[in-house]
Amino acid sequence: MRVVGALGWVALAVGAVGMLVGMPWLGSRPRLTAGILIVVGLLGIGMSVQG
């Protein structure tokens, strides 16, 4: 579960930076993609804390 937690932190960081900067490589809707990454990151971190 440590891998899930680490991936969660990475997804959260990429999503947060994407929200702040608005990264064009996140696709046609960068804010939506960044929001999804943040949610996935939080879920991954939560799963690693529980497990």
Short mmCIF file of C-alpha atoms in Angstrom, two decimals, residues 4-16 34-48:
data_model
loop_
_atom_site.label_atom_id
_atom_site.label_comp_id
_atom_site.label_asym_id
_atom_site.label_seq_id
_atom_site.Cartn_x
_atom_site.Cartn_y
_atom_site.Cartn_z
CA VAL A 4 -0.47 3.57 -3.66
CA GLY A 5 0.30 6.30 -1.12
CA ALA A 6 3.35 7.47 -3.06
CA LEU A 7 1.39 7.56 -6.31
CA GLY A 8 -1.36 9.42 -4.47
CA TRP A 9 1.09 12.12 -3.36
CA VAL A 10 2.47 12.39 -6.91
CA ALA A 11 -1.02 12.71 -8.40
CA LEU A 12 -1.95 15.28 -5.77
CA ALA A 13 1.18 17.32 -6.45
CA VAL A 14 0.73 17.23 -10.24
CA GLY A 15 -2.94 18.13 -9.87
CA ALA A 16 -2.18 21.03 -7.52
CA ALA A 34 -6.06 18.59 -12.49
CA GLY A 35 -9.16 18.26 -10.30
CA ILE A 36 -9.45 14.56 -11.13
CA LEU A 37 -5.75 14.08 -10.31
CA ILE A 38 -6.25 15.78 -6.94
CA VAL A 39 -9.23 13.54 -6.11
CA VAL A 40 -7.35 10.40 -7.20
CA GLY A 41 -4.35 11.53 -5.16
CA LEU A 42 -6.45 12.06 -2.04
CA LEU A 43 -8.08 8.65 -2.51
CA GLY A 44 -4.68 6.99 -2.89
CA ILE A 45 -3.34 8.69 0.22
CA GLY A 46 -6.48 7.74 2.16
CA MET A 47 -6.23 4.11 1.06
CA SER A 48 -2.58 3.92 2.08
#
